[in-house]
Short mmCIF file of N, CA and C in Angstrom, two decimals:
data_model
loop_
_atom_site.label_atom_id
_atom_site.label_comp_id
_atom_site.label_asym_id
_atom_site.label_seq_id
_atom_site.Cartn_x
_atom_site.Cartn_y
_atom_site.Cartn_z
N UNK M 1 21.79 34.30 42.77
CA UNK M 1 20.87 33.48 43.51
C UNK M 1 19.50 33.41 42.82
N UNK M 2 19.03 34.54 42.36
CA UNK M 2 17.74 34.59 41.68
C UNK M 2 17.82 33.83 40.35
N UNK M 3 18.92 33.97 39.64
CA UNK M 3 19.09 33.28 38.35
C UNK M 3 19.07 31.77 38.54
N UNK M 4 19.70 31.27 39.61
CA UNK M 4 19.70 29.84 39.90
C UNK M 4 18.28 29.36 40.19
N UNK M 5 17.54 30.14 40.93
CA UNK M 5 16.16 29.80 41.24
C UNK M 5 15.30 29.76 39.99
N UNK M 6 15.49 30.73 39.11
CA UNK M 6 14.74 30.75 37.85
C UNK M 6 15.12 29.56 36.97
N UNK M 7 16.39 29.21 36.96
CA UNK M 7 16.85 28.07 36.16
C UNK M 7 16.22 26.78 36.67
N UNK M 8 16.19 26.59 37.98
CA UNK M 8 15.58 25.41 38.58
C UNK M 8 14.09 25.38 38.24
N UNK M 9 13.43 26.51 38.34
CA UNK M 9 12.01 26.59 38.02
C UNK M 9 11.76 26.25 36.55
N UNK M 10 12.59 26.77 35.67
CA UNK M 10 12.46 26.48 34.24
C UNK M 10 12.64 25.00 33.96
N UNK M 11 13.63 24.38 34.56
CA UNK M 11 13.87 22.95 34.37
C UNK M 11 12.67 22.15 34.88
N UNK M 12 12.13 22.53 36.01
CA UNK M 12 10.96 21.84 36.55
C UNK M 12 9.76 21.97 35.62
N UNK M 13 9.54 23.15 35.08
CA UNK M 13 8.42 23.36 34.16
C UNK M 13 8.58 22.51 32.90
N UNK M 14 9.78 22.47 32.36
CA UNK M 14 10.03 21.66 31.16
C UNK M 14 9.82 20.18 31.46
N UNK M 15 10.29 19.70 32.60
CA UNK M 15 10.12 18.30 32.97
C UNK M 15 8.64 17.95 33.12
N UNK M 16 7.89 18.81 33.77
CA UNK M 16 6.45 18.56 33.93
C UNK M 16 5.75 18.56 32.58
N UNK M 17 6.12 19.49 31.72
CA UNK M 17 5.51 19.54 30.38
C UNK M 17 5.80 18.26 29.60
N UNK M 18 7.04 17.79 29.64
CA UNK M 18 7.40 16.58 28.91
C UNK M 18 6.66 15.36 29.45
N UNK M 19 6.55 15.25 30.74
CA UNK M 19 5.81 14.14 31.34
C UNK M 19 4.33 14.21 30.99
N UNK M 20 3.77 15.39 31.04
CA UNK M 20 2.35 15.57 30.73
C UNK M 20 2.06 15.28 29.25
N UNK M 21 2.91 15.81 28.37
CA UNK M 21 2.65 15.62 26.94
C UNK M 21 2.84 14.17 26.52
N UNK M 22 3.78 13.46 27.09
CA UNK M 22 3.97 12.06 26.72
C UNK M 22 2.86 11.18 27.28
N UNK M 23 2.24 11.59 28.36
CA UNK M 23 1.15 10.82 28.95
C UNK M 23 -0.12 10.92 28.12
N UNK M 24 -0.19 11.87 27.22
CA UNK M 24 -1.38 12.05 26.39
C UNK M 24 -1.39 11.14 25.16
N UNK M 25 -0.35 10.37 24.94
CA UNK M 25 -0.25 9.50 23.78
C UNK M 25 -0.24 8.05 24.22
N UNK M 26 -0.94 7.20 23.47
CA UNK M 26 -0.97 5.77 23.73
C UNK M 26 -0.52 5.04 22.47
N UNK M 27 0.33 4.04 22.64
CA UNK M 27 0.83 3.28 21.51
C UNK M 27 -0.19 2.25 21.07
N UNK M 28 -0.54 2.28 19.80
CA UNK M 28 -1.50 1.34 19.22
C UNK M 28 -0.77 0.08 18.77
N UNK M 29 0.36 0.28 18.11
CA UNK M 29 1.12 -0.86 17.61
C UNK M 29 2.56 -0.45 17.37
N UNK M 30 3.43 -1.45 17.31
CA UNK M 30 4.82 -1.24 16.95
C UNK M 30 5.17 -2.25 15.87
N UNK M 31 6.08 -1.87 14.99
CA UNK M 31 6.44 -2.75 13.88
C UNK M 31 7.87 -2.49 13.46
N UNK M 32 8.43 -3.47 12.76
CA UNK M 32 9.77 -3.29 12.21
C UNK M 32 9.83 -3.98 10.85
N UNK M 33 10.82 -3.58 10.08
CA UNK M 33 11.01 -4.19 8.75
C UNK M 33 9.84 -3.95 7.83
N UNK M 34 9.42 -5.02 7.16
CA UNK M 34 8.34 -4.90 6.17
C UNK M 34 6.98 -4.63 6.82
N UNK M 35 6.86 -4.90 8.12
CA UNK M 35 5.59 -4.65 8.82
C UNK M 35 5.30 -3.16 8.98
N UNK M 36 6.31 -2.32 8.76
CA UNK M 36 6.09 -0.87 8.90
C UNK M 36 5.15 -0.35 7.82
N UNK M 37 5.04 -1.06 6.71
CA UNK M 37 4.08 -0.64 5.67
C UNK M 37 2.66 -0.64 6.22
N UNK M 38 2.31 -1.70 6.96
CA UNK M 38 0.98 -1.78 7.55
C UNK M 38 0.80 -0.67 8.58
N UNK M 39 1.83 -0.41 9.36
CA UNK M 39 1.77 0.66 10.36
C UNK M 39 1.50 2.00 9.68
N UNK M 40 2.22 2.28 8.58
CA UNK M 40 2.01 3.54 7.86
C UNK M 40 0.61 3.59 7.24
N UNK M 41 0.12 2.46 6.77
CA UNK M 41 -1.23 2.41 6.20
C UNK M 41 -2.28 2.71 7.26
N UNK M 42 -2.10 2.15 8.45
CA UNK M 42 -3.03 2.42 9.54
C UNK M 42 -2.97 3.89 9.95
N UNK M 43 -1.77 4.43 9.97
CA UNK M 43 -1.58 5.84 10.30
C UNK M 43 -2.34 6.72 9.31
N UNK M 44 -2.18 6.45 8.03
CA UNK M 44 -2.87 7.22 7.00
C UNK M 44 -4.38 7.07 7.11
N UNK M 45 -4.83 5.85 7.40
CA UNK M 45 -6.26 5.58 7.57
C UNK M 45 -6.84 6.41 8.72
N UNK M 46 -6.15 6.40 9.85
CA UNK M 46 -6.63 7.16 11.01
C UNK M 46 -6.60 8.66 10.75
N UNK M 47 -5.52 9.14 10.14
CA UNK M 47 -5.40 10.58 9.85
C UNK M 47 -6.51 11.03 8.90
N UNK M 48 -6.85 10.18 7.93
CA UNK M 48 -7.89 10.56 6.97
C UNK M 48 -9.26 10.67 7.64
N UNK M 49 -9.37 10.11 8.83
CA UNK M 49 -10.62 10.19 9.59
C UNK M 49 -10.50 11.09 10.82
N UNK M 50 -9.58 12.05 10.72
CA UNK M 50 -9.38 13.10 11.72
C UNK M 50 -9.03 12.57 13.12
N UNK M 51 -8.26 11.47 13.19
CA UNK M 51 -7.75 10.97 14.45
C UNK M 51 -6.34 11.53 14.62
N UNK M 52 -6.08 12.13 15.75
CA UNK M 52 -4.76 12.69 16.02
C UNK M 52 -3.82 11.53 16.36
N UNK M 53 -2.86 11.28 15.47
CA UNK M 53 -1.93 10.18 15.68
C UNK M 53 -0.58 10.54 15.08
N UNK M 54 0.43 9.74 15.43
CA UNK M 54 1.79 10.00 14.96
C UNK M 54 2.56 8.70 14.86
N UNK M 55 3.57 8.71 13.99
CA UNK M 55 4.50 7.59 13.86
C UNK M 55 5.84 8.07 14.39
N UNK M 56 6.39 7.30 15.31
CA UNK M 56 7.66 7.67 15.91
C UNK M 56 8.59 6.46 15.93
N UNK M 57 9.89 6.72 15.87
CA UNK M 57 10.82 5.60 16.00
C UNK M 57 10.81 5.08 17.44
N UNK M 58 10.96 3.78 17.58
CA UNK M 58 11.07 3.18 18.89
C UNK M 58 12.51 3.35 19.33
N UNK M 59 12.71 4.01 20.46
CA UNK M 59 14.05 4.26 20.95
C UNK M 59 14.25 3.56 22.27
N UNK M 60 15.45 3.10 22.48
CA UNK M 60 15.83 2.48 23.73
C UNK M 60 16.50 3.55 24.58
N UNK M 61 15.91 3.85 25.73
CA UNK M 61 16.45 4.92 26.56
C UNK M 61 17.89 4.63 27.00
N UNK M 62 18.29 3.38 27.00
CA UNK M 62 19.63 3.03 27.41
C UNK M 62 20.68 3.25 26.34
N UNK M 63 20.26 3.49 25.11
CA UNK M 63 21.23 3.69 24.02
C UNK M 63 21.69 5.14 23.98
N UNK M 64 22.93 5.30 23.66
CA UNK M 64 23.44 6.66 23.50
C UNK M 64 23.05 7.18 22.12
N UNK M 65 23.21 8.47 21.92
CA UNK M 65 22.87 9.08 20.63
C UNK M 65 23.74 8.51 19.52
N UNK M 66 24.98 8.20 19.82
CA UNK M 66 25.88 7.65 18.80
C UNK M 66 25.42 6.26 18.37
N UNK M 67 24.99 5.42 19.32
CA UNK M 67 24.50 4.09 18.97
C UNK M 67 23.22 4.19 18.15
N UNK M 68 22.34 5.10 18.52
CA UNK M 68 21.09 5.28 17.79
C UNK M 68 21.36 5.74 16.36
N UNK M 69 22.30 6.66 16.20
CA UNK M 69 22.65 7.14 14.86
C UNK M 69 23.29 6.02 14.04
N UNK M 70 24.10 5.20 14.68
CA UNK M 70 24.74 4.08 13.96
C UNK M 70 23.69 3.09 13.48
N UNK M 71 22.67 2.82 14.31
CA UNK M 71 21.60 1.92 13.90
C UNK M 71 20.81 2.49 12.73
N UNK M 72 20.68 3.81 12.68
CA UNK M 72 19.90 4.45 11.62
C UNK M 72 20.53 4.23 10.25
N UNK M 73 21.84 4.11 10.18
CA UNK M 73 22.49 3.92 8.88
C UNK M 73 22.85 2.46 8.63
N UNK M 74 22.64 1.58 9.60
CA UNK M 74 22.94 0.16 9.42
C UNK M 74 21.80 -0.49 8.64
N UNK M 75 22.10 -0.99 7.47
CA UNK M 75 21.06 -1.58 6.62
C UNK M 75 20.59 -2.93 7.13
N UNK M 76 21.32 -3.54 8.05
CA UNK M 76 20.94 -4.85 8.57
C UNK M 76 20.02 -4.75 9.78
N UNK M 77 19.87 -3.57 10.32
CA UNK M 77 18.97 -3.35 11.45
C UNK M 77 17.66 -2.79 10.92
N UNK M 78 16.57 -3.56 11.02
CA UNK M 78 15.30 -3.04 10.50
C UNK M 78 14.81 -1.85 11.33
N UNK M 79 14.17 -0.94 10.64
CA UNK M 79 13.62 0.24 11.30
C UNK M 79 12.49 -0.19 12.24
N UNK M 80 12.50 0.32 13.44
CA UNK M 80 11.45 0.01 14.42
C UNK M 80 10.64 1.27 14.64
N UNK M 81 9.33 1.17 14.40
CA UNK M 81 8.43 2.32 14.53
C UNK M 81 7.27 1.97 15.43
N UNK M 82 6.64 3.01 15.98
CA UNK M 82 5.42 2.80 16.75
C UNK M 82 4.37 3.81 16.29
N UNK M 83 3.13 3.39 16.36
CA UNK M 83 1.99 4.24 16.02
C UNK M 83 1.32 4.65 17.32
N UNK M 84 1.33 5.95 17.59
CA UNK M 84 0.72 6.50 18.79
C UNK M 84 -0.56 7.23 18.43
N UNK M 85 -1.55 7.14 19.31
CA UNK M 85 -2.81 7.86 19.15
C UNK M 85 -2.99 8.75 20.38
N UNK M 86 -3.46 9.95 20.15
CA UNK M 86 -3.71 10.88 21.25
C UNK M 86 -4.82 10.28 22.13
N UNK M 87 -4.67 10.45 23.43
CA UNK M 87 -5.60 9.86 24.39
C UNK M 87 -7.05 10.28 24.14
N UNK M 88 -7.28 11.51 23.69
CA UNK M 88 -8.65 11.96 23.47
C UNK M 88 -9.30 11.26 22.27
N UNK M 89 -8.49 10.69 21.39
CA UNK M 89 -9.01 9.98 20.21
C UNK M 89 -8.90 8.46 20.34
N UNK M 90 -8.55 7.96 21.51
CA UNK M 90 -8.28 6.54 21.69
C UNK M 90 -9.50 5.67 21.32
N UNK M 91 -10.68 6.00 21.84
CA UNK M 91 -11.87 5.19 21.58
C UNK M 91 -12.23 5.21 20.10
N UNK M 92 -12.16 6.37 19.49
CA UNK M 92 -12.46 6.49 18.06
C UNK M 92 -11.46 5.67 17.24
N UNK M 93 -10.18 5.71 17.62
CA UNK M 93 -9.14 4.97 16.90
C UNK M 93 -9.37 3.46 17.00
N UNK M 94 -9.73 2.99 18.19
CA UNK M 94 -10.00 1.55 18.36
C UNK M 94 -11.11 1.09 17.42
N UNK M 95 -12.18 1.86 17.38
CA UNK M 95 -13.32 1.51 16.52
C UNK M 95 -12.92 1.54 15.04
N UNK M 96 -12.20 2.57 14.64
CA UNK M 96 -11.78 2.68 13.25
C UNK M 96 -10.79 1.58 12.86
N UNK M 97 -9.90 1.21 13.76
CA UNK M 97 -8.95 0.16 13.43
C UNK M 97 -9.62 -1.20 13.30
N UNK M 98 -10.70 -1.42 14.04
CA UNK M 98 -11.48 -2.65 13.85
C UNK M 98 -12.09 -2.66 12.46
N UNK M 99 -12.62 -1.52 12.03
CA UNK M 99 -13.17 -1.40 10.67
C UNK M 99 -12.07 -1.63 9.64
N UNK M 100 -10.91 -1.07 9.87
CA UNK M 100 -9.78 -1.21 8.96
C UNK M 100 -9.41 -2.68 8.79
N UNK M 101 -9.33 -3.41 9.91
CA UNK M 101 -8.96 -4.82 9.85
C UNK M 101 -10.01 -5.66 9.13
N UNK M 102 -11.29 -5.30 9.28
CA UNK M 102 -12.35 -6.03 8.61
C UNK M 102 -12.27 -5.86 7.10
N UNK M 103 -11.82 -4.69 6.65
CA UNK M 103 -11.75 -4.40 5.23
C UNK M 103 -10.51 -4.97 4.55
N UNK M 104 -9.50 -5.35 5.34
CA UNK M 104 -8.26 -5.86 4.76
C UNK M 104 -8.44 -7.33 4.38
N UNK M 105 -7.85 -7.74 3.26
CA UNK M 105 -7.94 -9.15 2.88
C UNK M 105 -7.21 -10.02 3.90
N UNK M 106 -7.74 -11.19 4.13
CA UNK M 106 -7.12 -12.12 5.09
C UNK M 106 -5.75 -12.52 4.58
N UNK M 107 -4.83 -12.74 5.49
CA UNK M 107 -3.45 -13.12 5.12
C UNK M 107 -3.41 -14.42 4.34
N UNK M 108 -4.34 -15.35 4.66
CA UNK M 108 -4.33 -16.64 3.98
C UNK M 108 -4.71 -16.50 2.50
N UNK M 109 -5.51 -15.48 2.16
CA UNK M 109 -5.89 -15.32 0.76
C UNK M 109 -4.78 -14.69 -0.05
N UNK M 110 -3.79 -14.08 0.62
CA UNK M 110 -2.69 -13.47 -0.08
C UNK M 110 -1.63 -14.49 -0.49
N UNK M 111 -1.63 -15.65 0.15
CA UNK M 111 -0.60 -16.65 -0.13
C UNK M 111 -0.86 -17.43 -1.37
#
């Protein structure tokens, strides 16, 4: 009886931790295919300025692990990524990303 109670308590603690930790991250952008280069560049730019951020794959909660693994090796399915910024660095990241965009050459000049 005590072991069952401890197990339930442990599961509850883990669930609360997961909900709390995921709430601390905000997605700045998502990209797939060739657009992931820009996402990685923005990630590197923010990290170089001490902004806590991460790049994670975009996952569909409805997909099983087998489907997700199959997509990972399928060369016809572009990789989908998202750039997350920690909530405490959100304002700093917004300001820095505006600076980043100002410094990038306009798309029309690249053509």
